[in-house]
PDB file of C-alpha atoms and ligand atoms in Angstrom:
ATOM      1  CA  UNK E   1      20.491 -23.275   3.472  1.00  0.00           C
ATOM      2  CA  UNK E   2      17.171 -21.799   2.365  1.00  0.00           C
ATOM      3  CA  UNK E   3      17.545 -18.172   1.283  1.00  0.00           C
ATOM      4  CA  UNK E   4      14.295 -16.218   1.685  1.00  0.00           C
ATOM      5  CA  UNK E   5      13.592 -13.822  -1.118  1.00  0.00           C
ATOM      6  CA  UNK E   6      12.557 -10.468   0.333  1.00  0.00           C
ATOM      7  CA  UNK E   7       9.746  -8.760  -1.512  1.00  0.00           C
ATOM      8  CA  UNK E   8       9.550  -4.977  -1.586  1.00  0.00           C
ATOM      9  CA  UNK E   9       6.314  -3.161  -2.367  1.00  0.00           C
ATOM     10  CA  UNK E  10       5.947   0.539  -3.110  1.00  0.00           C
ATOM     11  CA  UNK E  11       2.815   2.480  -2.188  1.00  0.00           C
ATOM     12  CA  UNK E  12       1.881   5.637  -4.064  1.00  0.00           C
ATOM     13  CA  UNK E  13      -0.837   7.904  -2.682  1.00  0.00           C
ATOM     14  CA  UNK E  14      -2.697  10.171  -5.080  1.00  0.00           C
ATOM     15  CA  UNK E  15      -3.269  12.621  -2.237  1.00  0.00           C
ATOM     16  CA  UNK E  16      -0.687  15.028  -0.848  1.00  0.00           C
ATOM     17  CA  UNK E  17      -2.750  15.862   2.262  1.00  0.00           C
ATOM     18  CA  UNK E  18      -1.071  15.155   5.600  1.00  0.00           C
ATOM     19  CA  UNK E  19      -4.108  13.276   6.965  1.00  0.00           C
ATOM     20  CA  UNK E  20      -5.120  11.755   3.644  1.00  0.00           C
ATOM     21  CA  UNK E  21      -7.572   8.882   3.852  1.00  0.00           C
ATOM     22  CA  UNK E  22      -5.865   7.308   0.838  1.00  0.00           C
ATOM     23  CA  UNK E  23      -2.493   7.372   2.572  1.00  0.00           C
ATOM     24  CA  UNK E  24      -4.104   5.805   5.662  1.00  0.00           C
ATOM     25  CA  UNK E  25      -5.446   3.007   3.456  1.00  0.00           C
ATOM     26  CA  UNK E  26      -1.961   2.435   2.052  1.00  0.00           C
ATOM     27  CA  UNK E  27      -0.447   2.344   5.548  1.00  0.00           C
ATOM     28  CA  UNK E  28      -3.081  -0.187   6.638  1.00  0.00           C
ATOM     29  CA  UNK E  29      -2.454  -2.305   3.540  1.00  0.00           C
ATOM     30  CA  UNK E  30       1.267  -2.244   4.330  1.00  0.00           C
ATOM     31  CA  UNK E  31       0.566  -3.574   7.822  1.00  0.00           C
ATOM     32  CA  UNK E  32      -1.364  -6.516   6.345  1.00  0.00           C
ATOM     33  CA  UNK E  33       1.553  -7.753   4.236  1.00  0.00           C
ATOM     34  CA  UNK E  34       3.570 -10.801   5.362  1.00  0.00           C
ATOM     35  CA  UNK E  35       6.590 -10.118   7.564  1.00  0.00           C
ATOM     36  CA  UNK E  36       9.095 -11.081   4.843  1.00  0.00           C
ATOM     37  CA  UNK E  37       7.756  -8.189   2.763  1.00  0.00           C
ATOM     38  CA  UNK E  38       8.941  -4.607   3.053  1.00  0.00           C
ATOM     39  CA  UNK E  39       6.611  -1.721   2.280  1.00  0.00           C
ATOM     40  CA  UNK E  40       7.359   1.934   1.660  1.00  0.00           C
ATOM     41  CA  UNK E  41       5.096   4.842   0.721  1.00  0.00           C
ATOM     42  CA  UNK E  42       6.685   7.166  -1.827  1.00  0.00           C
ATOM     43  CA  UNK E  43       7.103  10.697  -0.549  1.00  0.00           C
ATOM     44  CA  UNK E  44       7.830  13.413  -3.024  1.00  0.00           C
ATOM     45  CA  UNK E  45       5.046  13.168  -5.594  1.00  0.00           C
ATOM     46  CA  UNK E  46       4.388  16.876  -5.047  1.00  0.00           C
ATOM     47  CA  UNK E  47       7.990  17.779  -5.992  1.00  0.00           C
ATOM     48  CA  UNK E  48       7.796  16.184  -9.434  1.00  0.00           C
ATOM     49  CA  UNK E  49       7.908  18.824 -12.168  1.00  0.00           C
ATOM     50  CA  UNK E  50       5.267  19.132 -14.879  1.00  0.00           C
ATOM     51  CA  UNK E  51       5.941  16.537 -17.519  1.00  0.00           C
ATOM     52  CA  UNK E  52       6.588  17.486 -21.106  1.00  0.00           C
ATOM     53  CA  UNK E  53       8.153  15.222 -23.753  1.00  0.00           C
ATOM     54  CA  UNK E  54      11.888  15.754 -24.166  1.00  0.00           C
ATOM     55  CA  UNK E  55      12.537  17.081 -20.669  1.00  0.00           C
ATOM     56  CA  UNK E  56      15.501  15.526 -18.862  1.00  0.00           C
ATOM     57  CA  UNK E  57      14.681  13.636 -15.640  1.00  0.00           C
ATOM     58  CA  UNK E  58      15.106  15.902 -12.631  1.00  0.00           C
ATOM     59  CA  UNK E  59      16.242  14.760  -9.178  1.00  0.00           C
ATOM     60  CA  UNK E  60      12.604  14.375  -8.054  1.00  0.00           C
ATOM     61  CA  UNK E  61      11.758  12.317 -11.134  1.00  0.00           C
ATOM     62  CA  UNK E  62      14.829  10.104 -10.680  1.00  0.00           C
ATOM     63  CA  UNK E  63      13.802   9.511  -7.030  1.00  0.00           C
ATOM     64  CA  UNK E  64      10.337   8.459  -8.227  1.00  0.00           C
ATOM     65  CA  UNK E  65      11.626   6.150 -10.946  1.00  0.00           C
ATOM     66  CA  UNK E  66      14.240   4.620  -8.634  1.00  0.00           C
ATOM     67  CA  UNK E  67      11.570   3.847  -6.030  1.00  0.00           C
ATOM     68  CA  UNK E  68       9.490   2.104  -8.703  1.00  0.00           C
ATOM     69  CA  UNK E  69      12.437   0.165 -10.095  1.00  0.00           C
ATOM     70  CA  UNK E  70      13.490  -1.029  -6.628  1.00  0.00           C
ATOM     71  CA  UNK E  71      10.013  -2.419  -5.935  1.00  0.00           C
ATOM     72  CA  UNK E  72       8.670  -5.833  -6.944  1.00  0.00           C
ATOM     73  CA  UNK E  73       5.172  -4.360  -7.097  1.00  0.00           C
ATOM     74  CA  UNK E  74       3.330  -1.062  -6.761  1.00  0.00           C
ATOM     75  CA  UNK E  75       0.060  -0.199  -5.005  1.00  0.00           C
ATOM     76  CA  UNK E  76      -1.608   3.076  -5.959  1.00  0.00           C
ATOM     77  CA  UNK E  77      -4.379   4.447  -3.765  1.00  0.00           C
ATOM     78  CA  UNK E  78      -6.026   7.603  -5.002  1.00  0.00           C
ATOM     79  CA  UNK E  79      -8.869  10.007  -4.414  1.00  0.00           C
ATOM     80  CA  UNK E  80     -11.057  11.203  -7.268  1.00  0.00           C
ATOM     81  CA  UNK E  81     -10.897  14.864  -8.228  1.00  0.00           C
ATOM     82  CA  UNK E  82     -13.585  16.134 -10.630  1.00  0.00           C
ATOM     83  CA  UNK E  83     -14.318  12.583 -11.831  1.00  0.00           C
ATOM     84  CA  UNK E  84     -10.657  11.919 -12.640  1.00  0.00           C
ATOM     85  CA  UNK E  85      -7.248  11.043 -11.215  1.00  0.00           C
ATOM     86  CA  UNK E  86      -5.556  13.928  -9.349  1.00  0.00           C
ATOM     87  CA  UNK E  87      -3.233  15.780 -11.714  1.00  0.00           C
ATOM     88  CA  UNK E  88      -0.239  15.232  -9.423  1.00  0.00           C
ATOM     89  CA  UNK E  89      -0.535  11.468  -9.728  1.00  0.00           C
ATOM     90  CA  UNK E  90      -1.208  11.454 -13.478  1.00  0.00           C
ATOM     91  CA  UNK E  91       1.727  13.809 -14.005  1.00  0.00           C
ATOM     92  CA  UNK E  92       4.082  11.493 -12.107  1.00  0.00           C
ATOM     93  CA  UNK E  93       2.888   8.463 -14.084  1.00  0.00           C
ATOM     94  CA  UNK E  94       3.350  10.332 -17.380  1.00  0.00           C
ATOM     95  CA  UNK E  95       7.102  10.611 -16.631  1.00  0.00           C
ATOM     96  CA  UNK E  96       7.338   6.793 -16.729  1.00  0.00           C
ATOM     97  CA  UNK E  97       5.801   6.348 -20.201  1.00  0.00           C
ATOM     98  CA  UNK E  98       9.031   6.759 -22.159  1.00  0.00           C
ATOM     99  CA  UNK E  99      11.326   4.921 -19.751  1.00  0.00           C
ATOM    100  CA  UNK E 100       8.887   2.046 -19.120  1.00  0.00           C
ATOM    101  CA  UNK E 101       9.536   1.891 -15.384  1.00  0.00           C
ATOM    102  CA  UNK E 102       6.128   0.330 -14.748  1.00  0.00           C
ATOM    103  CA  UNK E 103       6.290  -2.064 -17.674  1.00  0.00           C
ATOM    104  CA  UNK E 104       5.562  -5.630 -16.421  1.00  0.00           C
ATOM    105  CA  UNK E 105       5.311  -4.351 -12.844  1.00  0.00           C
ATOM    106  CA  UNK E 106       2.569  -6.053 -10.791  1.00  0.00           C
ATOM    107  CA  UNK E 107       0.127  -3.408  -9.568  1.00  0.00           C
ATOM    108  CA  UNK E 108      -2.897  -2.915  -7.382  1.00  0.00           C
ATOM    109  CA  UNK E 109      -5.163   0.083  -8.019  1.00  0.00           C
ATOM    110  CA  UNK E 110      -7.372   1.429  -5.233  1.00  0.00           C
ATOM    111  CA  UNK E 111      -9.658   4.439  -5.067  1.00  0.00           C
ATOM    112  CA  UNK E 112     -11.321   5.801  -1.952  1.00  0.00           C
ATOM    113  CA  UNK E 113     -13.969   8.458  -1.577  1.00  0.00           C
ATOM    114  CA  UNK E 114     -16.243   9.885   1.099  1.00  0.00           C
ATOM    115  CA  UNK E 115     -19.040   9.449  -1.449  1.00  0.00           C
ATOM    116  CA  UNK E 116     -21.047   6.330  -2.347  1.00  0.00           C
ATOM    117  CA  UNK E 117     -19.338   6.137  -5.729  1.00  0.00           C
ATOM    118  CA  UNK E 118     -16.017   5.109  -4.201  1.00  0.00           C
ATOM    119  CA  UNK E 119     -14.076   7.156  -6.731  1.00  0.00           C
ATOM    120  CA  UNK E 120     -15.052   4.780  -9.538  1.00  0.00           C
ATOM    121  CA  UNK E 121     -14.319   7.279 -12.308  1.00  0.00           C
ATOM    122  CA  UNK E 122     -10.796   7.865 -11.032  1.00  0.00           C
ATOM    123  CA  UNK E 123     -10.263   4.121 -10.650  1.00  0.00           C
ATOM    124  CA  UNK E 124     -11.396   3.440 -14.230  1.00  0.00           C
ATOM    125  CA  UNK E 125      -9.117   6.182 -15.520  1.00  0.00           C
ATOM    126  CA  UNK E 126      -6.177   4.939 -13.432  1.00  0.00           C
ATOM    127  CA  UNK E 127      -6.667   1.394 -14.740  1.00  0.00           C
ATOM    128  CA  UNK E 128      -6.553   2.679 -18.324  1.00  0.00           C
ATOM    129  CA  UNK E 129      -3.295   4.489 -17.592  1.00  0.00           C
ATOM    130  CA  UNK E 130      -1.841   1.389 -15.922  1.00  0.00           C
ATOM    131  CA  UNK E 131      -2.784  -0.613 -19.027  1.00  0.00           C
ATOM    132  CA  UNK E 132      -1.052   1.942 -21.243  1.00  0.00           C
ATOM    133  CA  UNK E 133       2.039   1.631 -19.038  1.00  0.00           C
ATOM    134  CA  UNK E 134       2.156  -2.155 -19.547  1.00  0.00           C
ATOM    135  CA  UNK E 135       1.694  -3.088 -15.902  1.00  0.00           C
ATOM    136  CA  UNK E 136       0.818  -6.600 -14.755  1.00  0.00           C
ATOM    137  CA  UNK E 137      -2.693  -6.821 -13.330  1.00  0.00           C
ATOM    138  CA  UNK E 138      -5.782  -9.003 -13.405  1.00  0.00           C
ATOM    139  CA  UNK E 139      -9.501  -8.631 -12.684  1.00  0.00           C
ATOM    140  CA  UNK E 140      -8.832  -8.677  -8.935  1.00  0.00           C
ATOM    141  CA  UNK E 141      -6.233  -5.889  -9.063  1.00  0.00           C
ATOM    142  CA  UNK E 142      -8.719  -3.071  -8.501  1.00  0.00           C
ATOM    143  CA  UNK E 143     -10.650  -1.966  -5.440  1.00  0.00           C
ATOM    144  CA  UNK E 144     -12.900   1.022  -4.823  1.00  0.00           C
ATOM    145  CA  UNK E 145     -13.714   2.028  -1.271  1.00  0.00           C
ATOM    146  CA  UNK E 146     -16.905   4.099  -0.865  1.00  0.00           C
ATOM    147  CA  UNK E 147     -17.913   6.102   2.219  1.00  0.00           C
ATOM    148  CA  UNK E 148     -14.330   5.953   3.405  1.00  0.00           C
ATOM    149  CA  UNK E 149     -14.651   8.381   6.311  1.00  0.00           C
ATOM    150  CA  UNK E 150     -16.722   5.893   8.356  1.00  0.00           C
ATOM    151  CA  UNK E 151     -14.212   3.120   7.757  1.00  0.00           C
ATOM    152  CA  UNK E 152     -11.214   4.797   9.350  1.00  0.00           C
ATOM    153  CA  UNK E 153     -10.401   5.665  12.956  1.00  0.00           C
ATOM    154  CA  UNK E 154      -7.171   6.788  14.636  1.00  0.00           C
ATOM    155  CA  UNK E 155      -5.176   6.712  11.414  1.00  0.00           C
ATOM    156  CA  UNK E 156      -6.135   3.179  10.477  1.00  0.00           C
ATOM    157  CA  UNK E 157      -8.793   1.312   8.530  1.00  0.00           C
ATOM    158  CA  UNK E 158     -11.104  -0.251  11.109  1.00  0.00           C
ATOM    159  CA  UNK E 159     -13.933  -1.568   8.910  1.00  0.00           C
ATOM    160  CA  UNK E 160     -13.703  -5.383   8.828  1.00  0.00           C
ATOM    161  CA  UNK E 161     -15.001  -5.708   5.256  1.00  0.00           C
ATOM    162  CA  UNK E 162     -12.481  -3.180   3.941  1.00  0.00           C
ATOM    163  CA  UNK E 163      -9.653  -4.848   5.874  1.00  0.00           C
ATOM    164  CA  UNK E 164     -10.594  -8.107   4.183  1.00  0.00           C
ATOM    165  CA  UNK E 165     -10.661  -6.423   0.763  1.00  0.00           C
ATOM    166  CA  UNK E 166      -7.192  -4.973   1.410  1.00  0.00           C
ATOM    167  CA  UNK E 167      -5.914  -8.424   2.411  1.00  0.00           C
ATOM    168  CA  UNK E 168      -7.276  -9.763  -0.882  1.00  0.00           C
ATOM    169  CA  UNK E 169      -5.354  -7.024  -2.740  1.00  0.00           C
ATOM    170  CA  UNK E 170      -2.180  -8.040  -0.869  1.00  0.00           C
ATOM    171  CA  UNK E 171      -2.647 -11.728  -1.716  1.00  0.00           C
ATOM    172  CA  UNK E 172      -3.424 -10.980  -5.353  1.00  0.00           C
ATOM    173  CA  UNK E 173      -0.377  -8.742  -5.677  1.00  0.00           C
ATOM    174  CA  UNK E 174       1.910 -11.348  -4.092  1.00  0.00           C
ATOM    175  CA  UNK E 175       0.438 -13.912  -6.490  1.00  0.00           C
ATOM    176  CA  UNK E 176       1.278 -11.684  -9.469  1.00  0.00           C
ATOM    177  CA  UNK E 177       4.848 -11.285  -8.176  1.00  0.00           C
ATOM    178  CA  UNK E 178       5.280 -15.050  -7.806  1.00  0.00           C
ATOM    179  CA  UNK E 179       3.771 -15.815 -11.228  1.00  0.00           C
TER     180      UNK E 179
HETATM  181  C1  FMN C 201     -10.996  19.565  -5.945  1.00  0.00           C
HETATM  182  C2  FMN C 201     -11.734  18.369  -5.416  1.00  0.00           C
HETATM  183  C3  FMN C 201     -12.515  17.617  -6.279  1.00  0.00           C
HETATM  184  C4  FMN C 201     -13.150  16.464  -5.815  1.00  0.00           C
HETATM  185  N1  FMN C 201     -13.883  15.718  -6.685  1.00  0.00           N
HETATM  186  C5  FMN C 201     -14.395  14.533  -6.273  1.00  0.00           C
HETATM  187  C6  FMN C 201     -15.017  13.651  -7.202  1.00  0.00           C
HETATM  188  O1  FMN C 201     -15.145  13.906  -8.383  1.00  0.00           O
HETATM  189  N2  FMN C 201     -15.465  12.456  -6.736  1.00  0.00           N
HETATM  190  C7  FMN C 201     -15.336  12.089  -5.410  1.00  0.00           C
HETATM  191  O2  FMN C 201     -15.729  10.990  -5.059  1.00  0.00           O
HETATM  192  N3  FMN C 201     -14.764  12.923  -4.509  1.00  0.00           N
HETATM  193  C8  FMN C 201     -14.301  14.128  -4.913  1.00  0.00           C
HETATM  194  N4  FMN C 201     -13.687  14.959  -4.010  1.00  0.00           N
HETATM  195  C9  FMN C 201     -13.639  14.582  -2.598  1.00  0.00           C
HETATM  196  C10 FMN C 201     -12.449  13.711  -2.297  1.00  0.00           C
HETATM  197  O3  FMN C 201     -12.767  12.378  -2.614  1.00  0.00           O
HETATM  198  C11 FMN C 201     -12.115  13.824  -0.802  1.00  0.00           C
HETATM  199  O4  FMN C 201     -11.667  15.126  -0.534  1.00  0.00           O
HETATM  200  C12 FMN C 201     -11.085  12.786  -0.364  1.00  0.00           C
HETATM  201  O5  FMN C 201     -11.142  12.629   1.004  1.00  0.00           O
HETATM  202  C13 FMN C 201      -9.696  13.149  -0.736  1.00  0.00           C
HETATM  203  O6  FMN C 201      -8.830  12.078  -0.437  1.00  0.00           O
HETATM  204  P1  FMN C 201      -7.741  12.187   0.716  1.00  0.00           P
HETATM  205  O7  FMN C 201      -8.466  12.127   2.037  1.00  0.00           O
HETATM  206  O8  FMN C 201      -6.867  10.996   0.510  1.00  0.00           O
HETATM  207  O9  FMN C 201      -6.997  13.488   0.539  1.00  0.00           O
HETATM  208  C14 FMN C 201     -13.049  16.116  -4.449  1.00  0.00           C
HETATM  209  C15 FMN C 201     -12.254  16.890  -3.596  1.00  0.00           C
HETATM  210  C16 FMN C 201     -11.608  17.992  -4.069  1.00  0.00           C
HETATM  211  C17 FMN C 201     -10.745  18.787  -3.117  1.00  0.00           C
END
């Protein structure tokens, strides 16, 4: 009997806003994954305490690390704040440096912005952090989405080009998992 291996992917949004465009992008990406893949968006980034070396993992941190460790791959979709990654997201990632939860983990990094720049500064910064964390990625593992507001309607990405780019991220991520 053929046993299908179920793949689980974790989405992390850099925005805590209820109607976040970045979270909408993650939800859309999740809907584009094959049916034998499960997808979950981590909730609780805002509860993670400020990181400082030597602190013991709190319940919120353990929840975050467990979600990462249970996933075969991680997709991060983030806005850009003041040309950088939102502090909440960077703080959460800093907790994983010592424990190596993202080491060897296949990742996809996405930025979205209402501006033409597509959050490129945040994306570049996020990619550096993901390199420092030892994640698995390649040249196709990054996507910036400019002018995002016109590409979303009714809580979903509707722009055909962006949908295609998200499908490419899915395929690339699944390829990294299989490799
Ligand atoms: C404090 C703050 C700083 C921001 N700085 C930038 C920036 O540097 N570059 C950019 O493209 N957008 C910037 N923006 C706009 C965000 O990209 C925009 O609010 C975006 O929709 C937030 O993502 P979300 O919809 O997922 O919450 C900033 C927004 C805020 C609130």
